[in-house]
């Protein structure tokens, strides 16, 4: 295969840069338990990458709680626990090494996350060094993002905010979620999936490469400068 020429990188955030999906899983499970329901991976896969109210609506509907638990109540019951736990999130393996490397080599990078601004601030408050290296961040509540993932809007908005004219085909997206993968591919970009600890390969559909963590990523395979170490 010809080595692609990647000139720009777009990072998803939850479950890709930060280990926040475990917090969402824990809290969604806690709330559903109160209503005698279980939170499982197929449901999580439908929620990952979705914006707050969209993911709450999916959770309530798919758990058969429509009419019993409203998405607004679900979000309200979860909010207090999120405020407490989100600032405790850590960087996922390989993030610091890759972001520092690309920054040192002058590769423009940005973040495209379904996270709303208030949650973004909680999640990143202890990781400013990493996020300072991003050229820009597009969040789920950005006015330009009409539709959330799996629509390509957020990645197209991220593309437009780089300096100069950048081709989607020269952009590499890193994502953990099936809907995020669809969004990246529909935006005309190349995409590496880091699916996290889940065995079900059916969710890897459409990825140009699947790796178990960013520690496995080889920049030179994408036309990016190789690691020195
Ligand atoms: O950062 P991403 O993975 O787009 O998702 C955030 C969203 O799942 C949390 O509300
Ligand atoms: Mg994600």
mmCIF file of C-alpha atoms and ligand atoms in Angstrom:
data_model
loop_
_atom_site.group_PDB
_atom_site.id
_atom_site.type_symbol
_atom_site.label_atom_id
_atom_site.label_comp_id
_atom_site.label_asym_id
_atom_site.label_seq_id
_atom_site.Cartn_x
_atom_site.Cartn_y
_atom_site.Cartn_z
ATOM 1 C CA UNK A 1 0.000 0.000 0.000
ATOM 2 C CA UNK A 2 1.291 3.532 -0.826
ATOM 3 C CA UNK A 3 2.238 5.428 2.344
ATOM 4 C CA UNK A 4 -0.463 8.109 2.849
ATOM 5 C CA UNK A 5 0.699 11.722 3.289
ATOM 6 C CA UNK A 6 -0.779 12.826 6.554
ATOM 7 C CA UNK A 7 -0.154 16.500 7.305
ATOM 8 C CA UNK A 8 -2.748 17.124 10.050
ATOM 9 C CA UNK A 9 -4.111 15.067 12.972
ATOM 10 C CA UNK A 10 -7.524 15.207 14.642
ATOM 11 C CA UNK A 11 -7.960 13.510 18.022
ATOM 12 C CA UNK A 12 -11.256 12.382 19.474
ATOM 13 C CA UNK A 13 -11.150 12.900 23.238
ATOM 14 C CA UNK A 14 -13.307 10.632 25.429
ATOM 15 C CA UNK A 15 -12.017 7.084 25.365
ATOM 16 C CA UNK A 16 -9.149 8.108 23.070
ATOM 17 C CA UNK A 17 -7.083 10.816 24.824
ATOM 18 C CA UNK A 18 -8.768 10.460 28.243
ATOM 19 C CA UNK A 19 -10.033 7.376 30.101
ATOM 20 C CA UNK A 20 -13.456 8.980 30.628
ATOM 21 C CA UNK A 21 -15.571 6.248 29.031
ATOM 22 C CA UNK A 22 -15.016 4.152 32.186
ATOM 23 C CA UNK A 23 -16.598 6.996 34.191
ATOM 24 C CA UNK A 24 -19.600 7.174 31.869
ATOM 25 C CA UNK A 25 -19.990 3.388 32.068
ATOM 26 C CA UNK A 26 -19.823 3.389 35.861
ATOM 27 C CA UNK A 27 -22.345 6.206 36.288
ATOM 28 C CA UNK A 28 -24.795 5.049 33.608
ATOM 29 C CA UNK A 29 -24.705 1.614 35.246
ATOM 30 C CA UNK A 30 -25.418 3.136 38.670
ATOM 31 C CA UNK A 31 -28.433 5.069 37.402
ATOM 32 C CA UNK A 32 -29.926 2.200 35.393
ATOM 33 C CA UNK A 33 -29.499 -0.105 38.393
ATOM 34 C CA UNK A 34 -31.889 2.146 40.343
ATOM 35 C CA UNK A 35 -34.511 1.218 37.730
ATOM 36 C CA UNK A 36 -33.612 -2.485 37.712
ATOM 37 C CA UNK A 37 -31.816 -2.251 34.367
ATOM 38 C CA UNK A 38 -28.317 -3.257 33.249
ATOM 39 C CA UNK A 39 -25.820 -1.116 31.295
ATOM 40 C CA UNK A 40 -23.943 -3.231 28.743
ATOM 41 C CA UNK A 41 -21.432 -2.808 25.915
ATOM 42 C CA UNK A 42 -23.926 -2.810 22.999
ATOM 43 C CA UNK A 43 -25.779 0.064 24.683
ATOM 44 C CA UNK A 44 -22.522 1.873 25.459
ATOM 45 C CA UNK A 45 -21.460 1.505 21.809
ATOM 46 C CA UNK A 46 -24.631 3.350 20.772
ATOM 47 C CA UNK A 47 -23.919 6.188 23.221
ATOM 48 C CA UNK A 48 -20.178 6.710 22.741
ATOM 49 C CA UNK A 49 -19.321 9.839 20.822
ATOM 50 C CA UNK A 50 -22.871 11.159 21.166
ATOM 51 C CA UNK A 51 -23.654 14.544 22.690
ATOM 52 C CA UNK A 52 -25.107 14.666 26.209
ATOM 53 C CA UNK A 53 -28.860 14.728 25.506
ATOM 54 C CA UNK A 54 -28.569 12.423 22.483
ATOM 55 C CA UNK A 55 -26.731 9.789 24.524
ATOM 56 C CA UNK A 56 -29.209 10.167 27.430
ATOM 57 C CA UNK A 57 -32.169 9.682 25.058
ATOM 58 C CA UNK A 58 -30.558 6.519 23.632
ATOM 59 C CA UNK A 59 -29.842 5.154 27.115
ATOM 60 C CA UNK A 60 -33.438 5.667 28.307
ATOM 61 C CA UNK A 61 -35.043 4.332 25.117
ATOM 62 C CA UNK A 62 -32.793 1.285 24.713
ATOM 63 C CA UNK A 63 -33.269 0.369 28.408
ATOM 64 C CA UNK A 64 -37.061 0.401 28.019
ATOM 65 C CA UNK A 65 -37.343 3.281 30.465
ATOM 66 C CA UNK A 66 -39.108 5.741 28.155
ATOM 67 C CA UNK A 67 -42.002 7.238 30.134
ATOM 68 C CA UNK A 68 -40.414 6.115 33.416
ATOM 69 C CA UNK A 69 -37.054 7.974 33.329
ATOM 70 C CA UNK A 70 -36.723 11.116 31.186
ATOM 71 C CA UNK A 71 -33.375 11.916 29.477
ATOM 72 C CA UNK A 72 -33.342 15.202 31.423
ATOM 73 C CA UNK A 73 -33.665 13.335 34.741
ATOM 74 C CA UNK A 74 -30.991 10.858 33.641
ATOM 75 C CA UNK A 75 -28.617 13.774 32.890
ATOM 76 C CA UNK A 76 -29.533 15.507 36.166
ATOM 77 C CA UNK A 77 -29.023 12.347 38.280
ATOM 78 C CA UNK A 78 -25.629 11.821 36.611
ATOM 79 C CA UNK A 79 -24.394 15.427 36.670
ATOM 80 C CA UNK A 80 -23.341 15.618 40.321
ATOM 81 C CA UNK A 81 -21.344 12.391 40.056
ATOM 82 C CA UNK A 82 -19.741 13.574 36.775
ATOM 83 C CA UNK A 83 -18.651 16.846 38.382
ATOM 84 C CA UNK A 84 -16.876 14.797 41.047
ATOM 85 C CA UNK A 85 -15.328 12.104 38.840
ATOM 86 C CA UNK A 86 -14.449 13.780 35.520
ATOM 87 C CA UNK A 87 -11.513 15.773 36.971
ATOM 88 C CA UNK A 88 -9.998 12.450 38.126
ATOM 89 C CA UNK A 89 -9.628 11.143 34.553
ATOM 90 C CA UNK A 90 -6.174 10.184 33.253
ATOM 91 C CA UNK A 91 -4.468 10.310 29.883
ATOM 92 C CA UNK A 92 -4.647 6.985 28.070
ATOM 93 C CA UNK A 93 -1.429 5.074 27.266
ATOM 94 C CA UNK A 94 0.699 6.601 24.505
ATOM 95 C CA UNK A 95 -1.131 9.942 24.441
ATOM 96 C CA UNK A 96 1.613 12.042 26.034
ATOM 97 C CA UNK A 97 4.361 10.476 23.832
ATOM 98 C CA UNK A 98 2.421 10.901 20.568
ATOM 99 C CA UNK A 99 1.118 14.436 21.221
ATOM 100 C CA UNK A 100 4.560 15.660 22.386
ATOM 101 C CA UNK A 101 6.180 14.027 19.339
ATOM 102 C CA UNK A 102 3.791 15.528 16.781
ATOM 103 C CA UNK A 103 4.036 18.926 18.446
ATOM 104 C CA UNK A 104 7.853 18.791 18.436
ATOM 105 C CA UNK A 105 7.738 17.967 14.711
ATOM 106 C CA UNK A 106 5.342 20.836 13.972
ATOM 107 C CA UNK A 107 2.411 18.640 12.890
ATOM 108 C CA UNK A 108 -0.828 20.640 13.414
ATOM 109 C CA UNK A 109 -3.230 18.771 15.712
ATOM 110 C CA UNK A 110 -6.673 19.470 17.119
ATOM 111 C CA UNK A 111 -9.444 17.835 19.156
ATOM 112 C CA UNK A 112 -12.984 17.025 17.959
ATOM 113 C CA UNK A 113 -15.112 15.888 20.906
ATOM 114 C CA UNK A 114 -18.846 15.403 21.467
ATOM 115 C CA UNK A 115 -18.228 16.610 25.008
ATOM 116 C CA UNK A 116 -19.976 19.869 25.941
ATOM 117 C CA UNK A 117 -17.826 22.798 27.114
ATOM 118 C CA UNK A 118 -18.547 22.419 30.847
ATOM 119 C CA UNK A 119 -17.579 18.734 30.842
ATOM 120 C CA UNK A 120 -14.572 19.472 28.606
ATOM 121 C CA UNK A 121 -13.249 21.901 31.215
ATOM 122 C CA UNK A 122 -13.701 19.353 34.037
ATOM 123 C CA UNK A 123 -11.953 16.608 32.048
ATOM 124 C CA UNK A 124 -9.006 18.690 30.892
ATOM 125 C CA UNK A 125 -8.336 20.785 34.001
ATOM 126 C CA UNK A 126 -5.445 18.533 35.044
ATOM 127 C CA UNK A 127 -4.123 17.949 31.517
ATOM 128 C CA UNK A 128 -3.545 21.507 30.252
ATOM 129 C CA UNK A 129 -0.028 20.641 28.969
ATOM 130 C CA UNK A 130 -1.518 18.246 26.412
ATOM 131 C CA UNK A 131 -4.436 20.405 25.357
ATOM 132 C CA UNK A 132 -2.235 23.527 25.036
ATOM 133 C CA UNK A 133 -0.473 21.766 22.125
ATOM 134 C CA UNK A 134 -3.742 21.510 20.201
ATOM 135 C CA UNK A 135 -4.250 24.144 17.485
ATOM 136 C CA UNK A 136 -7.983 24.214 18.323
ATOM 137 C CA UNK A 137 -10.779 22.210 19.964
ATOM 138 C CA UNK A 138 -14.261 21.645 18.488
ATOM 139 C CA UNK A 139 -16.807 20.574 21.115
ATOM 140 C CA UNK A 140 -20.268 19.062 20.925
ATOM 141 C CA UNK A 141 -22.005 22.326 21.792
ATOM 142 C CA UNK A 142 -20.168 24.287 19.049
ATOM 143 C CA UNK A 143 -22.731 26.207 16.914
ATOM 144 C CA UNK A 144 -21.056 24.901 13.736
ATOM 145 C CA UNK A 145 -21.754 21.292 14.760
ATOM 146 C CA UNK A 146 -25.354 20.955 13.566
ATOM 147 C CA UNK A 147 -25.426 17.171 13.924
ATOM 148 C CA UNK A 148 -23.313 15.046 16.275
ATOM 149 C CA UNK A 149 -21.293 11.902 15.377
ATOM 150 C CA UNK A 150 -21.897 9.771 13.249
ATOM 151 C CA UNK A 151 -22.548 12.876 11.117
ATOM 152 C CA UNK A 152 -19.232 14.272 9.756
ATOM 153 C CA UNK A 153 -19.995 17.847 10.917
ATOM 154 C CA UNK A 154 -17.562 17.960 13.841
ATOM 155 C CA UNK A 155 -14.603 16.663 11.804
ATOM 156 C CA UNK A 156 -15.384 19.032 8.910
ATOM 157 C CA UNK A 157 -15.550 21.956 11.353
ATOM 158 C CA UNK A 158 -12.213 20.824 12.830
ATOM 159 C CA UNK A 159 -10.682 20.645 9.335
ATOM 160 C CA UNK A 160 -11.814 24.178 8.469
ATOM 161 C CA UNK A 161 -10.144 25.659 11.571
ATOM 162 C CA UNK A 162 -6.608 24.617 10.654
ATOM 163 C CA UNK A 163 -4.415 27.312 9.019
ATOM 164 C CA UNK A 164 -4.569 27.347 5.239
ATOM 165 C CA UNK A 165 -6.377 24.929 2.931
ATOM 166 C CA UNK A 166 -6.153 21.368 4.238
ATOM 167 C CA UNK A 167 -7.432 18.361 2.303
ATOM 168 C CA UNK A 168 -9.557 15.898 4.305
ATOM 169 C CA UNK A 169 -7.522 13.093 2.734
ATOM 170 C CA UNK A 170 -4.366 14.494 4.386
ATOM 171 C CA UNK A 171 -6.026 14.331 7.828
ATOM 172 C CA UNK A 172 -5.667 11.390 10.198
ATOM 173 C CA UNK A 173 -8.373 10.929 12.824
ATOM 174 C CA UNK A 174 -7.906 8.884 16.010
ATOM 175 C CA UNK A 175 -11.203 7.544 17.414
ATOM 176 C CA UNK A 176 -12.431 4.949 19.915
ATOM 177 C CA UNK A 177 -16.126 4.841 19.008
ATOM 178 C CA UNK A 178 -17.988 3.196 16.100
ATOM 179 C CA UNK A 179 -20.014 6.376 15.471
ATOM 180 C CA UNK A 180 -16.830 8.421 15.546
ATOM 181 C CA UNK A 181 -15.297 6.144 12.929
ATOM 182 C CA UNK A 182 -18.306 6.595 10.616
ATOM 183 C CA UNK A 183 -18.132 10.380 11.081
ATOM 184 C CA UNK A 184 -14.401 10.492 10.245
ATOM 185 C CA UNK A 185 -14.771 8.340 7.136
ATOM 186 C CA UNK A 186 -17.807 10.311 5.944
ATOM 187 C CA UNK A 187 -15.672 13.437 6.349
ATOM 188 C CA UNK A 188 -13.268 11.893 3.804
ATOM 189 C CA UNK A 189 -10.443 11.377 6.292
ATOM 190 C CA UNK A 190 -8.194 8.447 7.166
ATOM 191 C CA UNK A 191 -8.931 6.991 10.586
ATOM 192 C CA UNK A 192 -7.163 4.856 13.168
ATOM 193 C CA UNK A 193 -9.431 3.135 15.682
ATOM 194 C CA UNK A 194 -8.265 2.518 19.249
ATOM 195 C CA UNK A 195 -11.327 0.562 20.445
ATOM 196 C CA UNK A 196 -10.337 0.110 24.075
ATOM 197 C CA UNK A 197 -10.690 -3.216 25.933
ATOM 198 C CA UNK A 198 -13.489 -4.715 23.818
ATOM 199 C CA UNK A 199 -13.229 -7.938 21.867
ATOM 200 C CA UNK A 200 -16.031 -7.388 19.396
ATOM 201 C CA UNK A 201 -14.340 -6.655 16.047
ATOM 202 C CA UNK A 202 -17.699 -5.971 14.378
ATOM 203 C CA UNK A 203 -17.435 -2.477 15.884
ATOM 204 C CA UNK A 204 -14.188 -1.796 14.012
ATOM 205 C CA UNK A 205 -16.019 -1.386 10.692
ATOM 206 C CA UNK A 206 -14.480 1.194 8.377
ATOM 207 C CA UNK A 207 -11.241 1.848 10.282
ATOM 208 C CA UNK A 208 -8.091 2.192 8.146
ATOM 209 C CA UNK A 209 -6.170 0.646 11.022
ATOM 210 C CA UNK A 210 -7.098 -0.773 14.435
ATOM 211 C CA UNK A 211 -4.561 -0.646 17.276
ATOM 212 C CA UNK A 212 -5.009 -1.605 20.920
ATOM 213 C CA UNK A 213 -3.376 1.614 22.186
ATOM 214 C CA UNK A 214 -1.540 4.684 20.867
ATOM 215 C CA UNK A 215 1.666 2.994 22.054
ATOM 216 C CA UNK A 216 1.289 0.761 18.985
ATOM 217 C CA UNK A 217 1.064 3.694 16.524
ATOM 218 C CA UNK A 218 3.906 4.017 13.956
ATOM 219 C CA UNK A 219 3.869 7.575 12.534
ATOM 220 C CA UNK A 220 6.127 6.664 9.590
ATOM 221 C CA UNK A 221 3.417 4.320 8.217
ATOM 222 C CA UNK A 222 1.308 7.448 7.619
ATOM 223 C CA UNK A 223 3.983 9.739 6.195
ATOM 224 C CA UNK A 224 4.518 11.364 9.615
ATOM 225 C CA UNK A 225 7.968 11.791 11.237
ATOM 226 C CA UNK A 226 9.067 8.593 13.036
ATOM 227 C CA UNK A 227 9.635 8.498 16.785
ATOM 228 C CA UNK A 228 13.266 9.027 17.718
ATOM 229 C CA UNK A 229 13.272 6.706 20.771
HETATM 230 O O1 LIG B 1 -14.997 12.850 22.966
HETATM 231 P P1 LIG B 1 -15.985 11.911 22.285
HETATM 232 O O2 LIG B 1 -15.486 10.514 22.226
HETATM 233 O O3 LIG B 1 -16.522 12.495 20.992
HETATM 234 O O4 LIG B 1 -17.313 11.747 23.169
HETATM 235 C C1 LIG B 1 -17.737 12.416 24.168
HETATM 236 C C2 LIG B 1 -19.054 11.848 24.631
HETATM 237 O O5 LIG B 1 -19.160 10.488 24.487
HETATM 238 C C3 LIG B 1 -19.231 12.185 26.061
HETATM 239 O O6 LIG B 1 -20.375 12.909 26.198
HETATM 240 MG MG1 LIG B 2 -14.476 8.896 21.972
#
